[in-house]
Tab-separated table of C-alpha atoms in Angstrom:
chain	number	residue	atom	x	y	z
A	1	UNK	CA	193.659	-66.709	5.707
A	2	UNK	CA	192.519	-69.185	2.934
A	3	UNK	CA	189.942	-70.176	4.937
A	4	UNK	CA	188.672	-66.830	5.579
A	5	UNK	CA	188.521	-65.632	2.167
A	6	UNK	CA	186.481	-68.604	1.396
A	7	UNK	CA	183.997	-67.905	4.104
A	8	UNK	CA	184.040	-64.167	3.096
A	9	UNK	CA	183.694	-64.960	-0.733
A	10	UNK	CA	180.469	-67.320	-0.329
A	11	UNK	CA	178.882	-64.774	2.229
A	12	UNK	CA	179.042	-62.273	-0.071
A	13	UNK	CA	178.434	-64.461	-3.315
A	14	UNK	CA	182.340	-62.968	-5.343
A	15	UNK	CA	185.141	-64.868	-5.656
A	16	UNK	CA	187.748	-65.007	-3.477
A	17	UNK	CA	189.942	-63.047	-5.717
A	18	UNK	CA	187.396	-60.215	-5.710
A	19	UNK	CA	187.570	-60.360	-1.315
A	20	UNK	CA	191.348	-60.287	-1.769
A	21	UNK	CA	190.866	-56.960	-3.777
A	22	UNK	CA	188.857	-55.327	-1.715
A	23	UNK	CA	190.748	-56.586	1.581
A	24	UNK	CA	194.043	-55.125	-0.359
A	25	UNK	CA	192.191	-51.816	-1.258
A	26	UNK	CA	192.985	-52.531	-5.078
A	27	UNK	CA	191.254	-50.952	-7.836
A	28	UNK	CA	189.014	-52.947	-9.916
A	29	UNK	CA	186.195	-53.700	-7.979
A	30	UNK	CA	182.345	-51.687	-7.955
A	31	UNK	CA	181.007	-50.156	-4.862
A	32	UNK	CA	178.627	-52.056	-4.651
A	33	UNK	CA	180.583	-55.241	-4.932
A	34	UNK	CA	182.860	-53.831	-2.128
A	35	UNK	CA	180.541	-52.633	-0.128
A	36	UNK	CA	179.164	-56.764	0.410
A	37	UNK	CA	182.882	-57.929	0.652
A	38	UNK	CA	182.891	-55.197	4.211
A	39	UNK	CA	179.868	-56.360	5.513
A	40	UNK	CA	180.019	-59.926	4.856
A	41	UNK	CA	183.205	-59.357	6.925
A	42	UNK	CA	181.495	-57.534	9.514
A	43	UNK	CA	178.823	-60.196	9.679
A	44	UNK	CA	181.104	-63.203	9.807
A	45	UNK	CA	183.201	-61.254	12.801
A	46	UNK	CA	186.116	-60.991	10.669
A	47	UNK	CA	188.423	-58.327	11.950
A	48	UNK	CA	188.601	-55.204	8.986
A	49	UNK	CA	192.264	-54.972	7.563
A	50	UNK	CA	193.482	-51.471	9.663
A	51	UNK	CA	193.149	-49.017	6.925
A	52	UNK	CA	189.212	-50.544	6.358
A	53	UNK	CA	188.220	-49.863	10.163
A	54	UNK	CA	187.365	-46.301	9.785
A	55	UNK	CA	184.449	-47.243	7.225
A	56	UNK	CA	181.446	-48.357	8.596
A	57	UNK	CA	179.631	-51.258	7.054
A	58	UNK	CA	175.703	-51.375	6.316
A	59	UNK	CA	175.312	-53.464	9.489
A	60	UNK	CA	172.649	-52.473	11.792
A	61	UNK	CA	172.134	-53.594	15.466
A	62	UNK	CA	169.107	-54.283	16.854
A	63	UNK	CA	169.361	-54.659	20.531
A	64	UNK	CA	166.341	-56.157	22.972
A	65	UNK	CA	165.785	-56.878	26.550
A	66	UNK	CA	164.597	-60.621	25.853
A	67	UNK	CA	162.581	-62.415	22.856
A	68	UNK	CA	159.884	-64.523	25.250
A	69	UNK	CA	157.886	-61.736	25.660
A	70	UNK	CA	156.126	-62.145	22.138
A	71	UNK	CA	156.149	-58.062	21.574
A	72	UNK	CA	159.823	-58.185	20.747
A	73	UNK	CA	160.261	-60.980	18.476
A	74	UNK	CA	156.671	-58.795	16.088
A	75	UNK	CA	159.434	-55.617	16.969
A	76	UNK	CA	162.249	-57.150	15.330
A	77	UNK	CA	160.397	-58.597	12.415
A	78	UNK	CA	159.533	-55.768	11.410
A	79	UNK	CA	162.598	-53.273	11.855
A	80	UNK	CA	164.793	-56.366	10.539
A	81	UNK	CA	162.625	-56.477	7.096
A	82	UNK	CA	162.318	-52.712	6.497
A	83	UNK	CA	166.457	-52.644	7.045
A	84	UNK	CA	166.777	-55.304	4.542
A	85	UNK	CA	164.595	-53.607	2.233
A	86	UNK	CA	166.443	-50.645	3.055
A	87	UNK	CA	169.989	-52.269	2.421
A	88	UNK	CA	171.732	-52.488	5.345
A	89	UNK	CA	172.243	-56.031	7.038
A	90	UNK	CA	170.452	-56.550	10.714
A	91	UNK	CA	172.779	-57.759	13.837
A	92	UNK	CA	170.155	-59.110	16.695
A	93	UNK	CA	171.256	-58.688	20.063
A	94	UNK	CA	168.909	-60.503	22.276
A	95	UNK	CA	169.822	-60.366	26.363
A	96	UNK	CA	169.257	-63.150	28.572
A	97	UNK	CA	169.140	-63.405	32.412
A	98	UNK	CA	172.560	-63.884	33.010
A	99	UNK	CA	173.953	-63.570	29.748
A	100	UNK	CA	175.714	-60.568	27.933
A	101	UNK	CA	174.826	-57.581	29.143
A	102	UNK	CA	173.541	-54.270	27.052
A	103	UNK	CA	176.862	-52.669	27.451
A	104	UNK	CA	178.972	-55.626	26.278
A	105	UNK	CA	176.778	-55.790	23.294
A	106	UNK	CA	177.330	-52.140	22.594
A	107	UNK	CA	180.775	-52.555	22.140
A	108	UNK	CA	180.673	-55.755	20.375
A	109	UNK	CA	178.605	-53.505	17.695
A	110	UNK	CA	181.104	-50.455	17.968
A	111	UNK	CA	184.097	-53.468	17.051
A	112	UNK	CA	182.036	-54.172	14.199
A	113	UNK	CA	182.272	-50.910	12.548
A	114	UNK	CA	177.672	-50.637	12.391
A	115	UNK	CA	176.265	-47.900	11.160
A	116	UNK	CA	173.538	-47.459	13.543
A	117	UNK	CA	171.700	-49.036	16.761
A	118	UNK	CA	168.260	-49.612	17.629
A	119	UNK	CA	167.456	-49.890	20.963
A	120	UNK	CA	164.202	-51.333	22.104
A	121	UNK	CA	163.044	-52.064	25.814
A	122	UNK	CA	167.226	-51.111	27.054
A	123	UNK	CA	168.659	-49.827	30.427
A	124	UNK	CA	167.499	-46.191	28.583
A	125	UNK	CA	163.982	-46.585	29.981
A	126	UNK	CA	165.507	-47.345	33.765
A	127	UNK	CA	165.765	-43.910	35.543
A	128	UNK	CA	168.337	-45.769	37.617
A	129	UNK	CA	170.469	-47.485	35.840
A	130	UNK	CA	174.180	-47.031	34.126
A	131	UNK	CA	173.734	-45.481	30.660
A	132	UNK	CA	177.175	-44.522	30.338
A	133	UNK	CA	177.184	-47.431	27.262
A	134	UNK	CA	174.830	-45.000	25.223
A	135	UNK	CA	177.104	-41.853	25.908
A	136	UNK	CA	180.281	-43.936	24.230
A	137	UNK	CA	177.875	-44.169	21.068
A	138	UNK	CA	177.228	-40.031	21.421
A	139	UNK	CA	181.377	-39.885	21.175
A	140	UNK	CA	181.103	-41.565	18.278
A	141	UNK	CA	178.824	-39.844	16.392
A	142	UNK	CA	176.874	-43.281	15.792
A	143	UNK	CA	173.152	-42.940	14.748
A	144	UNK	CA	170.765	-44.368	17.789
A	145	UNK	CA	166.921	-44.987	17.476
A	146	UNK	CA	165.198	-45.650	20.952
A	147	UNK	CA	161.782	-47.621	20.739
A	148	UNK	CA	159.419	-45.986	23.548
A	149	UNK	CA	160.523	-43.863	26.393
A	150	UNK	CA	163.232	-43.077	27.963
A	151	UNK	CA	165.816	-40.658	29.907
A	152	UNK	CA	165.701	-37.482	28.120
A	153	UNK	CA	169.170	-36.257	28.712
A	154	UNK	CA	170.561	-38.841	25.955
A	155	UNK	CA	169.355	-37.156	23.310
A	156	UNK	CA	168.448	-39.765	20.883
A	157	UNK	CA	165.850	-39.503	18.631
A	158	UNK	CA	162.670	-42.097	20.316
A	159	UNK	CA	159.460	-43.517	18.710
A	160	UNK	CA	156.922	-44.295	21.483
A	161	UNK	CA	153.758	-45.257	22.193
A	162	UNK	CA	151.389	-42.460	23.669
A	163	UNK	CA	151.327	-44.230	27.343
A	164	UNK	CA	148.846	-41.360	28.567
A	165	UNK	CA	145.976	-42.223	25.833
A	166	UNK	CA	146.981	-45.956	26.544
A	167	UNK	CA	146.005	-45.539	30.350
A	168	UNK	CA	143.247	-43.038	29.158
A	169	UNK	CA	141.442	-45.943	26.332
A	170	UNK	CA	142.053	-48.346	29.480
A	171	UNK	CA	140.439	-46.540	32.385
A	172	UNK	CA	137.836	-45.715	30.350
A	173	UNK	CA	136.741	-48.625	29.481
A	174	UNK	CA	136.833	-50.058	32.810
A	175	UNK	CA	134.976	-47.435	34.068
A	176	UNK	CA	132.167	-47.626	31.626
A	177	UNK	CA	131.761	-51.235	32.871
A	178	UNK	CA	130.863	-50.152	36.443
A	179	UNK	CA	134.503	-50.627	38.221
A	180	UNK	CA	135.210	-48.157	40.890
A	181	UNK	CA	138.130	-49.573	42.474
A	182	UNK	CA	140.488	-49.535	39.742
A	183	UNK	CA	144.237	-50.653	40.357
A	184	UNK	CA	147.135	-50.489	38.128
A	185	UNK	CA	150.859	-53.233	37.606
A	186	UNK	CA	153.377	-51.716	36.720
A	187	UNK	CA	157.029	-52.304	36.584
A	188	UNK	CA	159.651	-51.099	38.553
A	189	UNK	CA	159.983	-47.473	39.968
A	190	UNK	CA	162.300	-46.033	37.689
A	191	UNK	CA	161.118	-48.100	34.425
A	192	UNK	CA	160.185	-44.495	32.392
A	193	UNK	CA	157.019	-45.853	30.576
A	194	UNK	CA	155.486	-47.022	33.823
A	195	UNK	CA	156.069	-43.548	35.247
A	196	UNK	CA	154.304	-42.281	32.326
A	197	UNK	CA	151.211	-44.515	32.714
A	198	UNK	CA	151.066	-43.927	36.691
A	199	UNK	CA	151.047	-39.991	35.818
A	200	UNK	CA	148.425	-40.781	33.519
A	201	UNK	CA	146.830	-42.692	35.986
A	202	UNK	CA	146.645	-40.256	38.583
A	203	UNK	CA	145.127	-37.681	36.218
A	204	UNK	CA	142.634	-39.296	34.865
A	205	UNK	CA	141.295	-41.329	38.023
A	206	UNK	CA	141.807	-37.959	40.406
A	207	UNK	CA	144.159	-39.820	42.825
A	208	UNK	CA	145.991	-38.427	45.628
A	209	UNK	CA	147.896	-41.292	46.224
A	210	UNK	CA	149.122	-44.500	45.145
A	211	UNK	CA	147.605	-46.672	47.210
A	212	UNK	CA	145.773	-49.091	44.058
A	213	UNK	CA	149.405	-49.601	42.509
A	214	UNK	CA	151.534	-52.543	42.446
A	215	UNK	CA	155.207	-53.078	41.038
A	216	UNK	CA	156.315	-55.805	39.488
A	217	UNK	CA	159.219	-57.006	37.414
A	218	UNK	CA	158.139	-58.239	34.169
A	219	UNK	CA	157.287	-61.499	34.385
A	220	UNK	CA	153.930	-63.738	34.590
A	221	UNK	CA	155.197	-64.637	38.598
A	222	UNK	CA	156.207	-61.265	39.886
A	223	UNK	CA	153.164	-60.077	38.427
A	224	UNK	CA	151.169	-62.494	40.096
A	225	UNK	CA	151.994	-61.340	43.540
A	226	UNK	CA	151.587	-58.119	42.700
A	227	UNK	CA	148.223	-58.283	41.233
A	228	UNK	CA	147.217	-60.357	44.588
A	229	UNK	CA	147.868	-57.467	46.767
A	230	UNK	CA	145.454	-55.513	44.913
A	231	UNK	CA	142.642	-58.266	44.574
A	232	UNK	CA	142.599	-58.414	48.309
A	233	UNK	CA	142.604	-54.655	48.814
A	234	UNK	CA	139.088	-54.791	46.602
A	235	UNK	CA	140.169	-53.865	43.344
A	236	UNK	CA	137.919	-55.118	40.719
A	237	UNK	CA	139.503	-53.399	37.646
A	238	UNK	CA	143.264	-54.024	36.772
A	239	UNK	CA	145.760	-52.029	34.352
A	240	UNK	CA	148.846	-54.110	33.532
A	241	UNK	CA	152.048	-52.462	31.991
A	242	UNK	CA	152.262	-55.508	29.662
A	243	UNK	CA	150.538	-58.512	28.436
A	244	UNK	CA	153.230	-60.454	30.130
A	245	UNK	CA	151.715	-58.710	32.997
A	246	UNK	CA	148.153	-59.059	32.652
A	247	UNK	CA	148.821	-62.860	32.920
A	248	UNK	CA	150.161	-63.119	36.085
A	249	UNK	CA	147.046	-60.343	36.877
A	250	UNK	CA	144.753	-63.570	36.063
A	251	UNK	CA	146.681	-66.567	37.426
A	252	UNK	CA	146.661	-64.243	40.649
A	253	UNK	CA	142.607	-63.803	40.557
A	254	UNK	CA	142.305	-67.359	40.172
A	255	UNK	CA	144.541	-68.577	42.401
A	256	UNK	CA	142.288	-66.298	45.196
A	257	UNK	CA	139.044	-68.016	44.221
A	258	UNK	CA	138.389	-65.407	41.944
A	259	UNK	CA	136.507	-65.281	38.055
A	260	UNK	CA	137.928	-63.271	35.497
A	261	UNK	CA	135.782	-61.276	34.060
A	262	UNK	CA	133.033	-61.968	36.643
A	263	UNK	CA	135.049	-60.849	39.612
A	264	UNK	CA	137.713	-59.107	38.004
A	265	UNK	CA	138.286	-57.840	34.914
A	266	UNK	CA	142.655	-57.254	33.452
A	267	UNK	CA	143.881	-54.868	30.533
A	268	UNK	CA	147.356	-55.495	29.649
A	269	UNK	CA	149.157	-53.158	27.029
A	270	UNK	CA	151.153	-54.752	23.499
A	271	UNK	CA	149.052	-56.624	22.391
A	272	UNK	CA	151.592	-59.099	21.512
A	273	UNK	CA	150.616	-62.620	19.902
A	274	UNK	CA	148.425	-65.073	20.822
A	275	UNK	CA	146.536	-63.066	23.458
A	276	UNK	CA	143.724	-64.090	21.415
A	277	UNK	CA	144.349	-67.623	23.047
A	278	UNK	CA	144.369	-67.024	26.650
A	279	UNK	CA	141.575	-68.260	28.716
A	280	UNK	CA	139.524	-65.695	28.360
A	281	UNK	CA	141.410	-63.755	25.400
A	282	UNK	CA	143.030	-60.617	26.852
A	283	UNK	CA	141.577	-57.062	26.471
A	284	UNK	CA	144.641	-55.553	25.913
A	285	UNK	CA	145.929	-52.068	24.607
A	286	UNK	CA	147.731	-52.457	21.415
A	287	UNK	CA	150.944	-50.720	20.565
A	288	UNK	CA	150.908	-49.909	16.703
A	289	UNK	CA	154.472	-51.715	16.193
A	290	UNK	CA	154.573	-52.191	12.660
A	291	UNK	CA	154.244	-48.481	12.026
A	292	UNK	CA	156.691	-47.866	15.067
A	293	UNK	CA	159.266	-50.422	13.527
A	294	UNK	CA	159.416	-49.010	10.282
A	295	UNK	CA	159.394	-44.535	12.016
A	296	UNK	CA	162.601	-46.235	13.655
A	297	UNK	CA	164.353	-47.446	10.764
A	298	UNK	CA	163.372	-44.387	8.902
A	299	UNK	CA	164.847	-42.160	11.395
A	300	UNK	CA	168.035	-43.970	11.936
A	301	UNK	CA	168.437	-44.239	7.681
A	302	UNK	CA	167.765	-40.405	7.672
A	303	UNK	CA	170.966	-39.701	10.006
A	304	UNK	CA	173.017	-42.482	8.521
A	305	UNK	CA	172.223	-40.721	5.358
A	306	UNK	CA	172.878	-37.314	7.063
A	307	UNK	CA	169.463	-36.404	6.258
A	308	UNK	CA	169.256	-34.801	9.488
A	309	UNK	CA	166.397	-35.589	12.168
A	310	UNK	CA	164.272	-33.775	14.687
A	311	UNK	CA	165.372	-35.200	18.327
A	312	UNK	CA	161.765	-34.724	19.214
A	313	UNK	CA	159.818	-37.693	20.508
A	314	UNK	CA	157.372	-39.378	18.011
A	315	UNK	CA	154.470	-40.403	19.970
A	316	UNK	CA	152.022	-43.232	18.456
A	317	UNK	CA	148.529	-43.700	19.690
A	318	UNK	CA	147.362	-46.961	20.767
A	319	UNK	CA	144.509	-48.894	20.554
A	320	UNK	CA	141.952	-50.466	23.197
A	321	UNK	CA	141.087	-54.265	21.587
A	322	UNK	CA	138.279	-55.392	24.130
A	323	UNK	CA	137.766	-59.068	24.313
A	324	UNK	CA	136.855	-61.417	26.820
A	325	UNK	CA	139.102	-60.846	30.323
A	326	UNK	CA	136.980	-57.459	30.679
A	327	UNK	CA	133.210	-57.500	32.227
A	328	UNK	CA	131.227	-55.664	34.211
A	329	UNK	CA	131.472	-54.773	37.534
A	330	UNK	CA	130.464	-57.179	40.396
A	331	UNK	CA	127.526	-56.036	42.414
């Protein structure tokens, strides 16, 4: 217990007196004071005394798929600063291949008394997978945030990017270079922003099928395989769901024999860092995450606050940066 109130007391900068107030529910102590004491217990993963567990803290979870893909590490930079700024203390829950799983983190959070979750890249953009997690938050009442699409019977208030003008910037630009055969890499069938794009897709390039699409699971290898399918069918043009994707899109032409631009030019979508580095530096679609950080930490402060929020989707639009894996057509 000593040690505790020591660990408690330096977290939140008091003495240990003050902690033993506040743990005690004595008088004597600001709200603002007491209101470090809970979440420097929260933080620390200090179990709340009983009659404490019915407040929540200012503790905020931030919950992501992975942090190598360098679009989610820019993601939580940003909605981790605006929360501080804000007031409320950030909880990052990263997932790993193998490691704890959405749902475990969920309740993890819920033990910890947050006030809110933000969700970015989660099992809510899989058509197909469990979301029952994300229903015990709707029991409790707790504020949720989802960061670009996803099923829309949960409810939750989402900030996207506009996937259609994504695709639309994309094809365009391809297209204005000469490529006729273009082909698209997206992820897996139920992943909701890849449906999105595909729809997009088949709009804007009048297809009746498709034949010029590949499916991949995010990363630089499944990509790879996928892009090589279409590279032998002909397809000179290349839409990636990601930049993660684009990648494997140009390991794939080159492991074929194949020069990117001069053979075939790749588009990924983020625009996450260092694309400016890659051999050539990607033409990529760029996902305005900054402002998309700091709409979701606005909307989740606004029902924390009991502002109230509209449960309609905020769309963003993107932008096409060209650079150097895009070229013209080869005759």
């Amino acid at each position: 217990m000593t040690k505790r109130l020591a660990e408690v007391a330096k977290k939140a900068g008091v003495s240990e007196a003050t902690v033993s107030r506040v743990l005690n529910g004595r008088s004597g102590v600001s709200e603002a004071t007491r209101a470090s004491v809970l979440t420097a217990l929260d933080v620390l993963g200090y179990e709340r005394p009983t009659k404490l567990r019915g407040e929540r803290g200012r503790l905020v979870g931030l919950v992501l798929p992975e942090l190598q893909n360098p679009i989610f590490p820019a993601l939580a930079e940003v909605v981790t600063a605006s929360l501080a700024q804000r007031g409320f203390t950030p909880a990052l829950c990263a997932r790993t291949i193998g490691g704890v799983p959405e749902s475990d983190y969920v309740e993890m959070l819920l033990d910890h008394q947050v006030s809110g979750v933000i969700f970015a890249g989660g099992a809510y953009a899989l058509a197909d997978a469990s979301h029952e997690h994300y229903r015990r938050l709707t029991d409790r009442g707790l504020p949720v945030v989802l960061v670009n699409a996803g099923v829309d019977e949960l409810g939750f208030p989402r900030v996207s990017t506009d996937d259609a003008v994504a695709v639309e910037q994309a094809y365009g630009h391809l297209r204005s270079l000469g490529h006729e055969r273009i082909g698209m890499v997206l992820g897996p069938e139920g992943h909701i922003p890849s449906r999105r794009k595909l729809t997009a897709m088949i709009q804007a390039a009048g297809w009746s099928d498709d034949a010029l699409v590949e499916r991949s699971s995010f990363s630089m290898e499944g990509a790879r395989v996928a892009a090589s399918k279409l590279i032998e069918r002909g397809t000179t043009g290349i839409i990636c769901a990601s930049d993660v994707l684009a990648l494997g899109a140009i390991r794939a032409a080159r492991r074929l024999g194949r020069a990117v631009p001069g053979d075939v030019s790749v588009v990924g979508f983020d625009d996450s860092a260092f694309m400016t580095c890659t051999d050539p530096p990607l033409t990529t679609v760029r996902q305005p995450i900054e402002t998309m950080g700091q709409a979701a930490v606005d909307l989740l402060v606004s029902q924390i606050e009991e502002a109230g929020v509209l449960r309609d989707e905020l769309l963003f639009e993107p932008e096409l940066v060209v650079r150097g894996s895009t070229g013209p057509a080869p005759r």
